Amino acid sequence: MMKMTIRASARTIAQVLLNLSIAVLSAAQTSPSASAPAKPADDKPALRAFAAIHPIDVHVHVFKTDPAFQKMLQHLHVKLLNILVMDDTLSYRKQLQPQIDDAQALARSSRGHIALCTTFDPYKFESRSFTTDAIQQIDRDFAHGAIAVKIWKNIGMEIKNSSGQYIMADDPKFEPIYQDIASHGKTLMTHQAEPDVAWGPPDPSDPSWSYYQENPRWYVANQPGFPSKQEILEARDQVLSDNPQLRMVGVHLGSMERDLDNIASHLDKYPNFAIDTAARMEYLMLMPPGKVRAFLIKYQDRVLYGTDLDLPPDAKFPDALKDWQSTYERDWKFLATAETLTVEGQQVHGLSLPHRVLQKIFRRNAIRWIPGL
Ligand SMILES: [Zn+2]
């Protein structure tokens, strides 16, 4: 749900130029026609190496498909976890059942390249049958192949109970839902809170800042009485300690995007906790590389590769695929090679992680933490 790294308006000039040159190169190398679908795995060493590992991207939002998209998935040997979210401000995310129906059809048509992470409707929180309805629906989705469940930041930051309090992830009404997910051996994906900058002063140097310019409702620094980030994440942590049998993946670096030490202490404290990298790779890229490298090697079993790439209902092919290919290429270069990248106007050196660590981050951890992938 965080679009800042891949939206044109959020890119630095350097990133735009890089993408432009990638697009021009792709067009030149693959076809005389600029509108023909690119052949991603054929023309770029980084994408070839990425494809060779049979990567899994555990965090995408895909609402449609296209022969060019399916072809890209097959060329890259990539598998996706398609995550559903209820968002009452977007017409195509307002209703749950149509999203589930569409996502299941999409998964069925993907020849094994797309799996489904379902969700439940937290806006029905005050309904008397909320908990049992949610469990029934989740169980139905599991029976039809869903392999995980997502909770989103609207829990903690948007939805209020009848007393006017923001509902938190550790609310007793949610507990039977978590127990149900654990009893089915499925995984809970949690996007709780937001990057620090949402609570802080305006900071154009923060990779997420442009997101709050485009989505001011999630910028809460000026809202008196709003829950603190710590309060929201403590509720999430309570779910972890109350449910040791529940596997939880904290998406977006577990919302601790500026603090590897804090992530590390969470991973040490909660053996049922892992993180994904979705839409937060730039934070890793802008940290001291030695520290990031040591962290990823030490916690090589706990970090899942995710992007937050999306294909909204109005996506236009094949242009929509350029973000996908350039993101996969950039992330591979950062983690797997010693190449120099330009990120937010800064020179960033690739981490050259050992191959066995790359295999875990890009594939094996996903299979272990989200069985069914
Ligand atoms: Zn997302």
GROMACS .gro file of C-alpha atoms in nm, residues 2-295:
model
  294
    2MET     CA    1   0.299   0.230   0.018
    3LYS     CA    2   0.365   0.353  -0.328
    4MET     CA    3   0.644   0.598  -0.270
    5THR     CA    4   0.930   0.415  -0.430
    6ILE     CA    5   0.761   0.328  -0.754
    7ARG     CA    6   0.539   0.624  -0.831
    8ALA     CA    7   0.675   0.859  -1.092
    9SER     CA    8   0.611   1.158  -0.869
   10ALA     CA    9   0.822   1.005  -0.594
   11ARG     CA   10   1.126   0.929  -0.800
   12THR     CA   11   1.436   1.132  -0.789
   13ILE     CA   12   1.546   1.271  -1.121
   14ALA     CA   13   1.823   1.016  -1.125
   15GLN     CA   14   1.577   0.729  -1.083
   16VAL     CA   15   1.359   0.866  -1.362
   17LEU     CA   16   1.659   0.891  -1.589
   18LEU     CA   17   1.768   0.540  -1.498
   19ASN     CA   18   1.424   0.401  -1.573
   20LEU     CA   19   1.406   0.598  -1.893
   21SER     CA   20   1.734   0.450  -2.009
   22ILE     CA   21   1.614   0.102  -1.908
   23ALA     CA   22   1.299   0.153  -2.109
   24VAL     CA   23   1.490   0.280  -2.411
   25LEU     CA   24   1.738  -0.007  -2.385
   26SER     CA   25   1.459  -0.263  -2.350
   27ALA     CA   26   1.280  -0.127  -2.652
   28ALA     CA   27   1.600  -0.118  -2.854
   29GLN     CA   28   1.705  -0.468  -2.759
   30THR     CA   29   1.381  -0.655  -2.775
   31SER     CA   30   1.182  -0.518  -3.061
   32PRO     CA   31   1.169  -0.253  -3.328
   33SER     CA   32   0.832  -0.148  -3.185
   34ALA     CA   33   0.842   0.045  -2.858
   35SER     CA   34   0.500  -0.090  -2.762
   36ALA     CA   35   0.592  -0.458  -2.783
   37PRO     CA   36   0.617  -0.639  -2.450
   38ALA     CA   37   0.969  -0.646  -2.311
   39LYS     CA   38   1.144  -0.978  -2.262
   40PRO     CA   39   1.267  -0.920  -1.912
   41ALA     CA   40   1.475  -1.224  -1.840
   42ASP     CA   41   1.646  -1.221  -2.176
   43ASP     CA   42   1.821  -0.889  -2.186
   44LYS     CA   43   1.946  -0.805  -1.838
   45PRO     CA   44   2.207  -1.002  -1.641
   46ALA     CA   45   2.055  -0.890  -1.309
   47LEU     CA   46   1.708  -1.010  -1.409
   48ARG     CA   47   1.853  -1.336  -1.541
   49ALA     CA   48   2.023  -1.400  -1.207
   50PHE     CA   49   1.705  -1.301  -1.022
   51ALA     CA   50   1.501  -1.542  -1.235
   52ALA     CA   51   1.752  -1.823  -1.182
   53ILE     CA   52   1.676  -1.827  -0.809
   54HIS     CA   53   1.300  -1.878  -0.879
   55PRO     CA   54   1.215  -1.581  -0.661
   56ILE     CA   55   0.902  -1.528  -0.456
   57ASP     CA   56   0.768  -1.176  -0.404
   58VAL     CA   57   0.552  -1.203  -0.092
   59HIS     CA   58   0.391  -0.861  -0.119
   60VAL     CA   59   0.202  -0.743  -0.427
   61HIS     CA   60  -0.143  -0.603  -0.504
   62VAL     CA   61  -0.264  -0.731  -0.840
   63PHE     CA   62  -0.615  -0.659  -0.966
   64LYS     CA   63  -0.587  -0.768  -1.326
   65THR     CA   64  -0.377  -0.973  -1.559
   66ASP     CA   65  -0.269  -0.961  -1.919
   67PRO     CA   66  -0.072  -1.190  -2.151
   68ALA     CA   67   0.227  -0.956  -2.116
   69PHE     CA   68   0.209  -0.978  -1.736
   70GLN     CA   69   0.177  -1.356  -1.738
   71LYS     CA   70   0.468  -1.375  -1.978
   72MET     CA   71   0.682  -1.161  -1.747
   73LEU     CA   72   0.600  -1.388  -1.450
   74GLN     CA   73   0.701  -1.691  -1.653
   75HIS     CA   74   1.022  -1.532  -1.787
   76LEU     CA   75   1.125  -1.430  -1.437
   77HIS     CA   76   1.016  -1.762  -1.278
   78VAL     CA   77   0.864  -1.542  -1.011
   79LYS     CA   78   0.580  -1.635  -0.778
   80LEU     CA   79   0.367  -1.366  -0.614
   81LEU     CA   80   0.165  -1.346  -0.295
   82ASN     CA   81  -0.129  -1.123  -0.387
   83ILE     CA   82  -0.249  -0.941  -0.076
   84LEU     CA   83  -0.603  -0.816  -0.024
   85VAL     CA   84  -0.676  -0.505   0.177
   86MET     CA   85  -1.003  -0.337   0.275
   87ASP     CA   86  -0.980   0.036   0.215
   88ASP     CA   87  -1.303   0.235   0.238
   89THR     CA   88  -1.157   0.520   0.033
   90LEU     CA   89  -1.095   0.320  -0.286
   91SER     CA   90  -1.390   0.196  -0.490
   92TYR     CA   91  -1.213  -0.127  -0.586
   93ARG     CA   92  -1.106  -0.200  -0.227
   94LYS     CA   93  -1.430  -0.116  -0.049
   95GLN     CA   94  -1.607  -0.447  -0.097
   96LEU     CA   95  -1.453  -0.768   0.026
   97GLN     CA   96  -1.627  -1.053  -0.157
   98PRO     CA   97  -1.576  -0.914  -0.510
   99GLN     CA   98  -1.207  -0.870  -0.431
  100ILE     CA   99  -1.184  -1.228  -0.309
  101ASP     CA  100  -1.369  -1.364  -0.614
  102ASP     CA  101  -1.149  -1.168  -0.854
  103ALA     CA  102  -0.828  -1.260  -0.673
  104GLN     CA  103  -0.918  -1.630  -0.674
  105ALA     CA  104  -0.991  -1.619  -1.045
  106LEU     CA  105  -0.662  -1.440  -1.101
  107ALA     CA  106  -0.473  -1.704  -0.901
  108ARG     CA  107  -0.641  -1.985  -1.096
  109SER     CA  108  -0.545  -1.828  -1.427
  110SER     CA  109  -0.182  -1.768  -1.328
  111ARG     CA  110  -0.049  -2.122  -1.385
  112GLY     CA  111   0.086  -2.135  -1.033
  113HIS     CA  112   0.246  -1.790  -1.034
  114ILE     CA  113   0.002  -1.612  -0.800
  115ALA     CA  114  -0.113  -1.715  -0.452
  116LEU     CA  115  -0.369  -1.537  -0.236
  117CYS     CA  116  -0.343  -1.365   0.100
  118THR     CA  117  -0.699  -1.286   0.201
  119THR     CA  118  -0.827  -1.044   0.464
  120PHE     CA  119  -1.145  -0.980   0.662
  121ASP     CA  120  -1.361  -0.670   0.691
  122PRO     CA  121  -1.252  -0.468   0.996
  123TYR     CA  122  -1.506  -0.195   0.919
  124LYS     CA  123  -1.768  -0.444   1.046
  125PHE     CA  124  -1.596  -0.442   1.385
  126GLU     CA  125  -1.907  -0.329   1.574
  127SER     CA  126  -2.131  -0.595   1.421
  128ARG     CA  127  -2.237  -0.846   1.688
  129SER     CA  128  -2.132  -1.136   1.468
  130PHE     CA  129  -1.806  -0.970   1.356
  131THR     CA  130  -1.567  -1.235   1.491
  132THR     CA  131  -1.765  -1.541   1.380
  133ASP     CA  132  -1.838  -1.388   1.039
  134ALA     CA  133  -1.471  -1.312   0.987
  135ILE     CA  134  -1.367  -1.665   1.086
  136GLN     CA  135  -1.628  -1.823   0.859
  137GLN     CA  136  -1.518  -1.616   0.564
  138ILE     CA  137  -1.146  -1.677   0.625
  139ASP     CA  138  -1.204  -2.051   0.657
  140ARG     CA  139  -1.396  -2.047   0.330
  141ASP     CA  140  -1.105  -1.866   0.166
  142PHE     CA  141  -0.856  -2.117   0.308
  143ALA     CA  142  -1.070  -2.398   0.164
  144HIS     CA  143  -1.043  -2.224  -0.174
  145GLY     CA  144  -0.667  -2.193  -0.155
  146ALA     CA  145  -0.585  -1.875   0.040
  147ILE     CA  146  -0.262  -1.926   0.234
  148ALA     CA  147  -0.240  -1.617   0.454
  149VAL     CA  148  -0.443  -1.333   0.608
  150LYS     CA  149  -0.358  -0.964   0.611
  151ILE     CA  150  -0.439  -0.697   0.867
  152TRP     CA  151  -0.380  -0.340   0.760
  153LYS     CA  152  -0.302  -0.004   0.914
  154ASN     CA  153  -0.670   0.091   0.931
  155ILE     CA  154  -0.655  -0.117   1.251
  156GLY     CA  155  -0.472   0.122   1.484
  157MET     CA  156  -0.501   0.432   1.265
  158GLU     CA  157  -0.850   0.463   1.124
  159ILE     CA  158  -1.132   0.250   1.261
  160LYS     CA  159  -1.285   0.346   1.595
  161ASN     CA  160  -1.504   0.145   1.830
  162SER     CA  161  -1.839   0.261   1.963
  163SER     CA  162  -1.662   0.448   2.245
  164GLY     CA  163  -1.466   0.651   1.993
  165GLN     CA  164  -1.134   0.474   2.059
  166TYR     CA  165  -0.909   0.356   1.776
  167ILE     CA  166  -0.930  -0.023   1.763
  168MET     CA  167  -0.595  -0.197   1.812
  169ALA     CA  168  -0.458  -0.527   1.680
  170ASP     CA  169  -0.472  -0.689   2.024
  171ASP     CA  170  -0.845  -0.621   2.072
  172PRO     CA  171  -1.012  -0.931   2.223
  173LYS     CA  172  -1.250  -0.945   1.924
  174PHE     CA  173  -0.954  -1.029   1.699
  175GLU     CA  174  -0.804  -1.298   1.920
  176PRO     CA  175  -1.027  -1.589   1.802
  177ILE     CA  176  -0.944  -1.489   1.444
  178TYR     CA  177  -0.572  -1.518   1.516
  179GLN     CA  178  -0.628  -1.853   1.685
  180ASP     CA  179  -0.821  -1.972   1.382
  181ILE     CA  180  -0.540  -1.870   1.146
  182ALA     CA  181  -0.284  -2.049   1.364
  183SER     CA  182  -0.500  -2.361   1.392
  184HIS     CA  183  -0.509  -2.384   1.011
  185GLY     CA  184  -0.131  -2.348   0.996
  186LYS     CA  185  -0.165  -2.026   0.798
  187THR     CA  186   0.030  -1.702   0.832
  188LEU     CA  187  -0.077  -1.355   0.947
  189MET     CA  188   0.068  -1.063   0.750
  190THR     CA  189   0.057  -0.742   0.956
  191HIS     CA  190   0.090  -0.390   0.829
  192GLN     CA  191   0.060  -0.194   1.150
  193ALA     CA  192   0.141   0.176   1.188
  194GLU     CA  193   0.340   0.371   0.932
  195PRO     CA  194   0.697   0.493   0.884
  196ASP     CA  195   0.828   0.722   1.159
  197VAL     CA  196   0.794   1.023   0.933
  198ALA     CA  197   0.412   1.002   0.953
  199TRP     CA  198   0.444   1.111   1.318
  200GLY     CA  199   0.733   1.351   1.263
  201PRO     CA  200   0.802   1.691   1.112
  202PRO     CA  201   0.789   1.720   0.732
  203ASP     CA  202   1.102   1.554   0.591
  204PRO     CA  203   1.144   1.557   0.213
  205SER     CA  204   1.460   1.347   0.251
  206ASP     CA  205   1.261   1.054   0.388
  207PRO     CA  206   1.182   0.792   0.117
  208SER     CA  207   0.818   0.786   0.236
  209TRP     CA  208   0.762   1.160   0.248
  210SER     CA  209   0.611   1.188  -0.101
  211TYR     CA  210   0.353   0.924  -0.002
  212TYR     CA  211   0.215   1.156   0.267
  213GLN     CA  212   0.198   1.443   0.023
  214GLU     CA  213  -0.019   1.222  -0.197
  215ASN     CA  214  -0.205   1.061   0.094
  216PRO     CA  215  -0.228   1.329   0.366
  217ARG     CA  216  -0.489   1.137   0.564
  218TRP     CA  217  -0.214   0.906   0.687
  219TYR     CA  218   0.010   1.191   0.800
  220VAL     CA  219  -0.083   1.213   1.166
  221ALA     CA  220   0.181   1.442   1.316
  222ASN     CA  221  -0.065   1.729   1.351
  223GLN     CA  222  -0.351   1.525   1.496
  224PRO     CA  223  -0.379   1.572   1.871
  225GLY     CA  224  -0.475   1.259   2.061
  226PHE     CA  225  -0.377   1.028   1.779
  227PRO     CA  226  -0.225   0.696   1.896
  228SER     CA  227   0.154   0.694   1.902
  229LYS     CA  228   0.342   0.461   1.672
  230GLN     CA  229   0.477   0.283   1.978
  231GLU     CA  230   0.128   0.218   2.111
  232ILE     CA  231   0.019   0.062   1.781
  233LEU     CA  232   0.328  -0.158   1.752
  234GLU     CA  233   0.299  -0.266   2.116
  235ALA     CA  234  -0.050  -0.396   2.037
  236ARG     CA  235   0.099  -0.588   1.745
  237ASP     CA  236   0.369  -0.725   1.973
  238GLN     CA  237   0.104  -0.833   2.220
  239VAL     CA  238  -0.051  -1.048   1.946
  240LEU     CA  239   0.289  -1.209   1.893
  241SER     CA  240   0.334  -1.294   2.260
  242ASP     CA  241  -0.029  -1.406   2.305
  243ASN     CA  242  -0.009  -1.637   2.003
  244PRO     CA  243   0.326  -1.816   2.000
  245GLN     CA  244   0.183  -2.073   1.755
  246LEU     CA  245   0.088  -1.804   1.504
  247ARG     CA  246   0.344  -1.720   1.235
  248MET     CA  247   0.344  -1.348   1.173
  249VAL     CA  248   0.520  -1.158   0.895
  250GLY     CA  249   0.550  -0.788   0.982
  251VAL     CA  250   0.540  -0.626   0.641
  252HIS     CA  251   0.736  -0.313   0.551
  253LEU     CA  252   1.028  -0.416   0.778
  254GLY     CA  253   0.775  -0.462   1.057
  255SER     CA  254   0.723  -0.082   1.046
  256MET     CA  255   1.062  -0.036   1.215
  257GLU     CA  256   1.216   0.093   0.894
  258ARG     CA  257   1.482   0.317   1.049
  259ASP     CA  258   1.596   0.093   1.331
  260LEU     CA  259   1.769  -0.237   1.256
  261ASP     CA  260   1.850  -0.282   1.625
  262ASN     CA  261   1.481  -0.266   1.711
  263ILE     CA  262   1.398  -0.517   1.436
  264ALA     CA  263   1.674  -0.744   1.566
  265SER     CA  264   1.546  -0.732   1.922
  266HIS     CA  265   1.195  -0.817   1.800
  267LEU     CA  266   1.327  -1.112   1.599
  268ASP     CA  267   1.524  -1.226   1.906
  269LYS     CA  268   1.225  -1.191   2.136
  270TYR     CA  269   0.955  -1.342   1.911
  271PRO     CA  270   1.054  -1.664   1.732
  272ASN     CA  271   0.717  -1.652   1.549
  273PHE     CA  272   0.803  -1.318   1.384
  274ALA     CA  273   0.959  -1.244   1.046
  275ILE     CA  274   0.962  -0.932   0.829
  276ASP     CA  275   0.922  -0.845   0.463
  277THR     CA  276   1.105  -0.574   0.272
  278ALA     CA  277   0.804  -0.436   0.084
  279ALA     CA  278   0.834  -0.070  -0.012
  280ARG     CA  279   1.114  -0.023   0.240
  281MET     CA  280   1.417  -0.142   0.044
  282GLU     CA  281   1.524   0.221   0.003
  283TYR     CA  282   1.562   0.256   0.380
  284LEU     CA  283   1.801  -0.040   0.375
  285MET     CA  284   1.983   0.111   0.077
  286LEU     CA  285   2.038   0.438   0.261
  287MET     CA  286   2.173   0.282   0.583
  288PRO     CA  287   2.543   0.205   0.641
  289PRO     CA  288   2.595  -0.097   0.412
  290GLY     CA  289   2.814  -0.288   0.655
  291LYS     CA  290   2.545  -0.281   0.919
  292VAL     CA  291   2.269  -0.386   0.676
  293ARG     CA  292   2.485  -0.668   0.541
  294ALA     CA  293   2.565  -0.799   0.890
  295PHE     CA  294   2.196  -0.778   0.984
   0.00000   0.00000   0.00000
